CSV table of C-alpha atoms and ligand atoms in Angstrom, one decimal:
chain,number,residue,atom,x,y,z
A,1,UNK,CA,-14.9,0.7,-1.0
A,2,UNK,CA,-11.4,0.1,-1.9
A,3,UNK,CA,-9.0,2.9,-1.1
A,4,UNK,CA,-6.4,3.9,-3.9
A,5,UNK,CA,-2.9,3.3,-2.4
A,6,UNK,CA,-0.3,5.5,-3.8
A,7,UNK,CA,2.1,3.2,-5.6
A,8,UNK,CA,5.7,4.2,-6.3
A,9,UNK,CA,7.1,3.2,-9.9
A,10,UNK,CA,9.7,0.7,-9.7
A,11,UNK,CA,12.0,0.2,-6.1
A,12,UNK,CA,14.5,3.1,-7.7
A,13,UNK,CA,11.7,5.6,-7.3
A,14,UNK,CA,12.0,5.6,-3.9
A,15,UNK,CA,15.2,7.0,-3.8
A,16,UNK,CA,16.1,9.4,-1.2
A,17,UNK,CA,14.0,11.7,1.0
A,18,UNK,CA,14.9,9.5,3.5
A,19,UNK,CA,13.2,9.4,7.0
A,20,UNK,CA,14.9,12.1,9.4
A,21,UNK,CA,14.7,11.0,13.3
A,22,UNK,CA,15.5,13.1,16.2
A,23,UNK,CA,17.7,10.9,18.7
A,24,UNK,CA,17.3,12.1,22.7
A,25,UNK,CA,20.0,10.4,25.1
A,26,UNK,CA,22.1,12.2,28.8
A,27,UNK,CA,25.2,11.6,26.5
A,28,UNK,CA,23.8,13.9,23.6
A,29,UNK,CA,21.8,16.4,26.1
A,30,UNK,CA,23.5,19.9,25.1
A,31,UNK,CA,22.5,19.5,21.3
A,32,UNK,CA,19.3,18.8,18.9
A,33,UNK,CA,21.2,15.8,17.3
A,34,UNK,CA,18.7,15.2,13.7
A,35,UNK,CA,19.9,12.0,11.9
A,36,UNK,CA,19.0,10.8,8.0
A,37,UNK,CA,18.3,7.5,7.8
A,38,UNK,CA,19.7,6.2,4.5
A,39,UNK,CA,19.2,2.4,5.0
A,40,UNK,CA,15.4,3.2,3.8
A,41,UNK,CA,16.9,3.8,0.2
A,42,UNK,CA,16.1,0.8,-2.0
A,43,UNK,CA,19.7,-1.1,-2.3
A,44,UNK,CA,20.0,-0.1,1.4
A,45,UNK,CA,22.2,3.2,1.6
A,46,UNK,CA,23.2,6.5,0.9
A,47,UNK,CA,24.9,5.2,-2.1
A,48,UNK,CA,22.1,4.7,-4.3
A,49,UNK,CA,21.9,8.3,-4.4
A,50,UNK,CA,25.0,8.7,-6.3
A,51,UNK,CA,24.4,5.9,-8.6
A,52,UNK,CA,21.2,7.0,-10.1
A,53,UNK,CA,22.1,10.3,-9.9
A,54,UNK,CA,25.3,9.9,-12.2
A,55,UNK,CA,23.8,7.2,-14.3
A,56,UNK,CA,20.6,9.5,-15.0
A,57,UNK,CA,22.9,12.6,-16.1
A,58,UNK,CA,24.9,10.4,-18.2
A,59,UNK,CA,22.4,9.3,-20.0
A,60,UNK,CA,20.5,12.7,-20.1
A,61,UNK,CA,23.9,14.7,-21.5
A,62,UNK,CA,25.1,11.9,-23.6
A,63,UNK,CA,28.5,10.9,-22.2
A,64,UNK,CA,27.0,7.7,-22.5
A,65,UNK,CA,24.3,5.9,-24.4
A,66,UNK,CA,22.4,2.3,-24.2
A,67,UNK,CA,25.7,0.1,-25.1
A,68,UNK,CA,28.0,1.5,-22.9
A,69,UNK,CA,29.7,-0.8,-20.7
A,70,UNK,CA,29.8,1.0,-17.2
A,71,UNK,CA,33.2,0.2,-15.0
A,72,UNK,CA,33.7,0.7,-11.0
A,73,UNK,CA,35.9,-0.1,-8.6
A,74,UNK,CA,34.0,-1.2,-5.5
A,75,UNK,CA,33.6,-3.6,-2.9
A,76,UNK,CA,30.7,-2.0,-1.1
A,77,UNK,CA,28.0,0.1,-1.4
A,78,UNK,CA,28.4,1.5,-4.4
A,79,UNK,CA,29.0,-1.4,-6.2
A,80,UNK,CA,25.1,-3.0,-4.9
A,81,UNK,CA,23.4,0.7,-6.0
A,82,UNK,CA,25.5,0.6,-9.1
A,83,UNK,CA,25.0,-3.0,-10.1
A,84,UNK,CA,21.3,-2.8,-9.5
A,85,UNK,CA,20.5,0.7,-11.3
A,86,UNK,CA,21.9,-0.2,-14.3
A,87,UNK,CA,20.5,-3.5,-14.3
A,88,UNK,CA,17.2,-1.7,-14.1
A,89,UNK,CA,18.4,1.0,-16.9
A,90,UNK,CA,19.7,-2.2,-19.3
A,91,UNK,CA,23.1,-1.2,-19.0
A,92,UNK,CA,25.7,-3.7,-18.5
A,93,UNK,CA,28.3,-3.2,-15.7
A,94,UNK,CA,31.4,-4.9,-14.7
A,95,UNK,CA,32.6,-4.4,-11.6
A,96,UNK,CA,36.2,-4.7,-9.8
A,97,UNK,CA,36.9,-5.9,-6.9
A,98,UNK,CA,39.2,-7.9,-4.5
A,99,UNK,CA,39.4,-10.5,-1.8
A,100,UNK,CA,38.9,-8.0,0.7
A,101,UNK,CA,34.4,-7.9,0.3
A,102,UNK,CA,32.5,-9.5,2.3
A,103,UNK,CA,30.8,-12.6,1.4
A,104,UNK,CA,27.6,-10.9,1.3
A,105,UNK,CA,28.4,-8.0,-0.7
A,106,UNK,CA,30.2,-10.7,-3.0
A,107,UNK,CA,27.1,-12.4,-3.3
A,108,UNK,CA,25.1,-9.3,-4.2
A,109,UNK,CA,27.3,-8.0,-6.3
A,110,UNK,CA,27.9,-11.4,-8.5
A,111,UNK,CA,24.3,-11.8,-8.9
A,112,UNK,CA,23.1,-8.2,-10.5
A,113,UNK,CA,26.1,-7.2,-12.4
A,114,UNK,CA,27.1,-7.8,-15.6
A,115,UNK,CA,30.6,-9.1,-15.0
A,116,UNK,CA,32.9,-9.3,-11.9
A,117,UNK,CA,36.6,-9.0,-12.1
A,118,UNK,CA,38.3,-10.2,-8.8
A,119,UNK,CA,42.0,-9.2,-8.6
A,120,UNK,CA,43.8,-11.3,-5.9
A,121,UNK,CA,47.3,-10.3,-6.8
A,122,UNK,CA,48.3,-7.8,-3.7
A,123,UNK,CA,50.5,-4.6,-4.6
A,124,UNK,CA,53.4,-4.1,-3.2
A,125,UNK,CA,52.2,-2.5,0.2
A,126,UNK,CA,49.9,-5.3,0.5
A,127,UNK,CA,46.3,-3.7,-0.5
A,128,UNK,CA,44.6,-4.0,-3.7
A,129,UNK,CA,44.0,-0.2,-4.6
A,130,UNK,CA,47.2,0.0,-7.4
A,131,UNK,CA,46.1,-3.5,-9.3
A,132,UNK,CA,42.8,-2.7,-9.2
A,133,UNK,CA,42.6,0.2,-11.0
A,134,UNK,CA,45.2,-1.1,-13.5
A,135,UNK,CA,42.4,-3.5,-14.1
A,136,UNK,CA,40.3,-0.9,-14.7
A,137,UNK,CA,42.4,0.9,-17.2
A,138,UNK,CA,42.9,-2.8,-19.1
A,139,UNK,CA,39.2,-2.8,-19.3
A,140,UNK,CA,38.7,0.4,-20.4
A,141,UNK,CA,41.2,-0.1,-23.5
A,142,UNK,CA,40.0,-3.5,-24.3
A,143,UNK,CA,36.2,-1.9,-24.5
A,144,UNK,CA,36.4,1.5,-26.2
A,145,UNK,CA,32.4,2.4,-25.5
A,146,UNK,CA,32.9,2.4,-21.9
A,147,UNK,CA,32.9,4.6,-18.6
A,148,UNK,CA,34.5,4.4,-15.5
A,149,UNK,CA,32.7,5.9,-12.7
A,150,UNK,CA,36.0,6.7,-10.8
A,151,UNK,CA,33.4,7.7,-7.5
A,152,UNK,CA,36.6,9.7,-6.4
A,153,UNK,CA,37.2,12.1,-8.9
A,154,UNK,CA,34.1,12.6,-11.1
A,155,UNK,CA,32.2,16.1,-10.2
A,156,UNK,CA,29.0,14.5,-10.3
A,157,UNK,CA,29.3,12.1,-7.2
A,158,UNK,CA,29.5,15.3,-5.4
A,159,UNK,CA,26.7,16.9,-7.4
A,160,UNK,CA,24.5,13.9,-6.5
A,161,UNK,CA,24.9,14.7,-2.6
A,162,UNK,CA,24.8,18.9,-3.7
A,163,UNK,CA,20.7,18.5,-5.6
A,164,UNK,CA,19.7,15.6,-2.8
A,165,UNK,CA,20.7,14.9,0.7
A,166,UNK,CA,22.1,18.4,0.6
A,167,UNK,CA,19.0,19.8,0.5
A,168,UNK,CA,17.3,17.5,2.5
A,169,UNK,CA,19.4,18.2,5.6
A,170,UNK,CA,18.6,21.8,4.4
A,171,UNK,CA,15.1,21.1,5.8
A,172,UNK,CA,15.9,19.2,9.1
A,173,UNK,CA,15.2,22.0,11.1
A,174,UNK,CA,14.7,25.8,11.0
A,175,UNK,CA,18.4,26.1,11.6
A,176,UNK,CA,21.2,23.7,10.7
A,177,UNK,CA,24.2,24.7,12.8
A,178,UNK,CA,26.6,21.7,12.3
A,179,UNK,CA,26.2,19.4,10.3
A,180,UNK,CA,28.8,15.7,10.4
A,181,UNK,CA,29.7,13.4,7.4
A,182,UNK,CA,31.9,10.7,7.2
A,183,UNK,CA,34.1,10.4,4.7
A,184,UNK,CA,35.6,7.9,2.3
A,185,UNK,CA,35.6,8.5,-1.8
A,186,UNK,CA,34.1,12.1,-0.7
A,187,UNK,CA,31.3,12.6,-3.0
A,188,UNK,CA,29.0,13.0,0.1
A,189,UNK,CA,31.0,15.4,2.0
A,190,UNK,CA,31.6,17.6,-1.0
A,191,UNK,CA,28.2,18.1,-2.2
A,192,UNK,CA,26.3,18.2,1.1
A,193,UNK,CA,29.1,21.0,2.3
A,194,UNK,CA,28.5,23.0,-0.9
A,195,UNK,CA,24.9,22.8,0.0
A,196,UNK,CA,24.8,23.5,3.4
A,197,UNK,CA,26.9,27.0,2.8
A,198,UNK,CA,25.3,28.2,0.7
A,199,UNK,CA,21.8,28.0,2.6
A,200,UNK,CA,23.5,28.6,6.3
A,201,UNK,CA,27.1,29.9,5.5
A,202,UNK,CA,27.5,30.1,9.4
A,203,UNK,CA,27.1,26.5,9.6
A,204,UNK,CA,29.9,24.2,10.3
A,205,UNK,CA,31.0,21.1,8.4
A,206,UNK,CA,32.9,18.6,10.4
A,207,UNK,CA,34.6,15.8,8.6
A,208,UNK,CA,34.5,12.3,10.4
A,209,UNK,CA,37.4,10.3,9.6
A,210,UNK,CA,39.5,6.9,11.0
A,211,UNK,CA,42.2,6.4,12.7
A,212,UNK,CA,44.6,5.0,9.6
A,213,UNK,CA,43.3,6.6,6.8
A,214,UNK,CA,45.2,9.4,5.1
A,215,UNK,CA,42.4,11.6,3.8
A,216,UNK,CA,43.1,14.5,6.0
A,217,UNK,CA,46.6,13.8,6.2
A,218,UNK,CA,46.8,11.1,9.1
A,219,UNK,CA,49.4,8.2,9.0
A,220,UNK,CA,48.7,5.1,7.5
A,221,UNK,CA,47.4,2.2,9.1
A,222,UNK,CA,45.8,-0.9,8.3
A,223,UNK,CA,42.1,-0.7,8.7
A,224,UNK,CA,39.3,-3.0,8.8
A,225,UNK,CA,36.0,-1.6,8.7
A,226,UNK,CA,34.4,-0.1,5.0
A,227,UNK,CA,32.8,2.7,4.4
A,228,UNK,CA,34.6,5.1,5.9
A,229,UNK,CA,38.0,5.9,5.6
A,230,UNK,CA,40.8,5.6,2.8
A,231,UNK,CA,44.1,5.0,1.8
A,232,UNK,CA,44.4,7.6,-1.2
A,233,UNK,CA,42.9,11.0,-1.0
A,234,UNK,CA,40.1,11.7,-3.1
A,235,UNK,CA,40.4,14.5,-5.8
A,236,UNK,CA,36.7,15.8,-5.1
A,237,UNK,CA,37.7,16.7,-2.0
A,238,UNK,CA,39.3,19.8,-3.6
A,239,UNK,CA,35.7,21.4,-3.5
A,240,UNK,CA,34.1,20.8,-0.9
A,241,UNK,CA,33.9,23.1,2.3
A,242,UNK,CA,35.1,21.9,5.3
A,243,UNK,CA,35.8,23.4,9.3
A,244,UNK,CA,37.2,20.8,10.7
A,245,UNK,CA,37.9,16.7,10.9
A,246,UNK,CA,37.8,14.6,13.9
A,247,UNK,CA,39.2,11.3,14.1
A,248,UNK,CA,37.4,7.6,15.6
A,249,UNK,CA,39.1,4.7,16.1
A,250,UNK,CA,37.9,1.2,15.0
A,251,UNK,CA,37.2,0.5,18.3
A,252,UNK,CA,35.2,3.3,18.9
A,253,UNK,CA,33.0,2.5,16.0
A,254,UNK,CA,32.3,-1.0,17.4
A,255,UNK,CA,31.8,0.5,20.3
A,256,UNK,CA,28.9,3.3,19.6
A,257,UNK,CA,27.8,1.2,16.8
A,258,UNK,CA,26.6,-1.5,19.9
A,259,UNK,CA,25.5,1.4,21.5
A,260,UNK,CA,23.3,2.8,19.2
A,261,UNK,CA,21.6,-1.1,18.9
A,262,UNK,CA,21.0,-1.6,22.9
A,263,UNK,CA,20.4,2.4,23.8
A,264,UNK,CA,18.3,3.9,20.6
A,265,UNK,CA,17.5,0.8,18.9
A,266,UNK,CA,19.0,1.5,15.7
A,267,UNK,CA,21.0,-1.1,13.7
A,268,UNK,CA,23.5,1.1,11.7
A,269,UNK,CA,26.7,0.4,9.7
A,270,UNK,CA,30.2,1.6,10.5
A,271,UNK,CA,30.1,5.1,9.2
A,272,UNK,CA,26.9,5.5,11.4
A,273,UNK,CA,28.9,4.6,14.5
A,274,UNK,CA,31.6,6.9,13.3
A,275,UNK,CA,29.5,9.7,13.1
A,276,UNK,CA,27.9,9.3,16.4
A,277,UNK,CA,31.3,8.6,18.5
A,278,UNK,CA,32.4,12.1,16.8
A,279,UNK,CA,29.5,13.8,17.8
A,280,UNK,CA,29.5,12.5,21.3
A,281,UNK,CA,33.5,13.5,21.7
A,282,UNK,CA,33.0,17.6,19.9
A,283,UNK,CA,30.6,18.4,22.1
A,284,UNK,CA,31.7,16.4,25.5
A,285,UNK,CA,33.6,19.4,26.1
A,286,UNK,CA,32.2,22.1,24.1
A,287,UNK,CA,30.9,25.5,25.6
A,288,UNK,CA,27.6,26.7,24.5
A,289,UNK,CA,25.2,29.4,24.4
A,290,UNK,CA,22.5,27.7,23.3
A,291,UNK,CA,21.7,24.4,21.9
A,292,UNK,CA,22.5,23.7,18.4
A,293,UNK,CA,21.0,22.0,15.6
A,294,UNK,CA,23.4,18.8,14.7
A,295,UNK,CA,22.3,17.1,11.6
A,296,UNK,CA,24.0,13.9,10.5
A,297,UNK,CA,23.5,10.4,8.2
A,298,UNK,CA,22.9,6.9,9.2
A,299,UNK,CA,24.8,5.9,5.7
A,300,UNK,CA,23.5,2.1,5.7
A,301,UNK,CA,22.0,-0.8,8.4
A,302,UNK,CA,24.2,-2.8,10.2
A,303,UNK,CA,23.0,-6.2,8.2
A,304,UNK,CA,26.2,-5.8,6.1
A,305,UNK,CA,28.6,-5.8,9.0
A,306,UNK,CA,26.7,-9.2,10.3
A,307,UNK,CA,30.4,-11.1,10.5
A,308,UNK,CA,32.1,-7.8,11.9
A,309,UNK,CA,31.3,-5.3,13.9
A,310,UNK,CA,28.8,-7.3,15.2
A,311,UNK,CA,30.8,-10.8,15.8
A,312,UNK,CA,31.9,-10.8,19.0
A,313,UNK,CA,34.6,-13.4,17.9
A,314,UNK,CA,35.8,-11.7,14.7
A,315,UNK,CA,36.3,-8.0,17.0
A,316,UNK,CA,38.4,-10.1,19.6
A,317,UNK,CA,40.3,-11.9,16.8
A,318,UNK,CA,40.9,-8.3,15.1
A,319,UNK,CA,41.8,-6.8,18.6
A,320,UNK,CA,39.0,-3.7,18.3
B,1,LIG,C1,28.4,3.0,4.8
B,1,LIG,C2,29.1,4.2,4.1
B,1,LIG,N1,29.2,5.3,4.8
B,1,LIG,C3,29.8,6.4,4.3
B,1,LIG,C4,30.4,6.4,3.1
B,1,LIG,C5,31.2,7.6,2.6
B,1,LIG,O1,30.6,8.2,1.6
B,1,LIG,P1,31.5,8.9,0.4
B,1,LIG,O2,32.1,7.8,-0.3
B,1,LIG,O3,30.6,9.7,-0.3
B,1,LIG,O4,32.6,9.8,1.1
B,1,LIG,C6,30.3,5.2,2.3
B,1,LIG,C7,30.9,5.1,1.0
B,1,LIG,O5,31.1,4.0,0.4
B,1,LIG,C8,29.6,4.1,2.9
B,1,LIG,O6,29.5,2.9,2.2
């Protein structure tokens, strides 16, 4: 007899609930350290929950209908959820970015969405950020049904993180007592921290940022690894409920991000090695009564960072 398989509807149903794994290691001994795998979502990261989550509410309240053009800004992750889920809603998107994506991402990104804009004229410190958006706004007036995302100031990137991963980590043990995010537009931290309080208000939410971004207030410095970090801070922000930020350095990422490949197997992205190094150097020194429940993400694999963090040559070349 054949046995009925159950069959998910389209890749985009598979969106989150995400495996959770329980990582064991001497250098993590003093805690329960829980992590959410968010390379099993169907573009490959945590992203995709934001993109479907927005796109679906816009839809739902309105603020957009069939022939809106959708705009983003974005290099990265984003930019592969949100070119693929509105290719799979019918909706046409044009995305902006710069020389600064990877070829792969480039590649990705030219082949679902709609239309790419590249800007290659620098601003006048050197990055992209200013002339990008202005390209943004051009588009914006030049297409009057349209709607830019703006992932760093629009309330319901945060709310995507609040109804989903929030919750999930919610569930990843019968006590959540820290939990860590990195950070770059914000949308995770804000809506996960909103979350978490309000089931465990005891709980603490530690920020993970690097060295060179000025989210938190740190001096600017060039950086080279996406994902994590920023060079404006992100209005969302504003909401979301944080105890307290640590700081990893570039090299650090490489570093634990190598690490978690040869010691746990796992082949994670830059935020992922972020996350862990943080972890590792709060509780190095940390007295405590009992051991606590640390929950954390594994925002995307480490396929993406292929000519990076993971090329030997391109780490020596960039002195991390
Ligand atoms: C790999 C990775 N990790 C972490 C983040 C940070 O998430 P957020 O933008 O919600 O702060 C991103 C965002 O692009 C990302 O791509």
């Amino acid at each position: 007899m054949i046995e009925t398989l159950e069959m998910a509807d389209g890749i985009f149903s598979t969106v989150g609930n995400t495996p959770l794994i329980r990582i064991n290691g001497e250098e993590i001994s003093s805690i329960n350290l829980y992590v959410k795998m968010e390379s099993f979502n169907p573009t490959g990261s945590v992203k995709d929950r934001a993109a479907t989550y927005i796109i679906n509410k816009l839809l739902r309240t309105g603020e957009i209908n069939k022939d809106t053009i959708i705009i983003e800004s974005t290099s990265g992750n984003f930019g592969i959820a949100l070119s693929s889920y509105c290719k799979e809603r019918g909706l046409d998107f044009y995305c902006v970015i710069d020389p600064l994506i990877s070829s792969v991402n480039e590649t990705i990104i030219n082949s679902l969405s709609t239309k790419v804009f590249k800007v290659i004229e620098p601003d006048a410190n050197g990055g992209y950020l200013v002339n990008r958006i202005k390209k943004v706004q051009e588009l914006r007036e030049q297409f009057p049904n349209s709607y830019w995302i703006n992932q760093y100031g629009n309330p319901y990137n945060a709310e995507a993180y609040y109804h989903t991963l929030g919750g999930e980590m919610c569930e990843a043990a019968d006590r959540v007592d820290y939990v860590f995010v990195g950070v770059s537009s914000g949308g995770t931290i804000t809506g996960v921290s909103r979350k978490i309080k309000d089931v465990y208000p005891n709980a603490k939410i530690i920020a993970v940022d690097i060295v060179g971004s000025v989210i938190f207030g740190g001096p600017a410095k060039k950086r080279y690894i996406p994902g994590i970090g920023s060079s404006k801070v992100p209005p969302i922000l504003e909401f979301a409920k944080i105890d307290e930020v640590v700081y990893v350095s570039e090299t650090e990422v490489v570093n634990n991000c190598n690490e978690l490949l040869k010691k746990h197997l796992i082949f994670a992205g830059g935020s992922s090695g972020a996350n862990f190094a943080a972890i590792k150097q709060y509780f190095s020194d940390k007295k405590l009564d009992k051991k606590p429940n640390v929950v954390t993400l594994f925002a995307d694999r480490g396929d993406r960072y292929f000519d990076t963090i993971y090329n030997a040559e391109w780490c020596a070349r960039t002195k991390l």
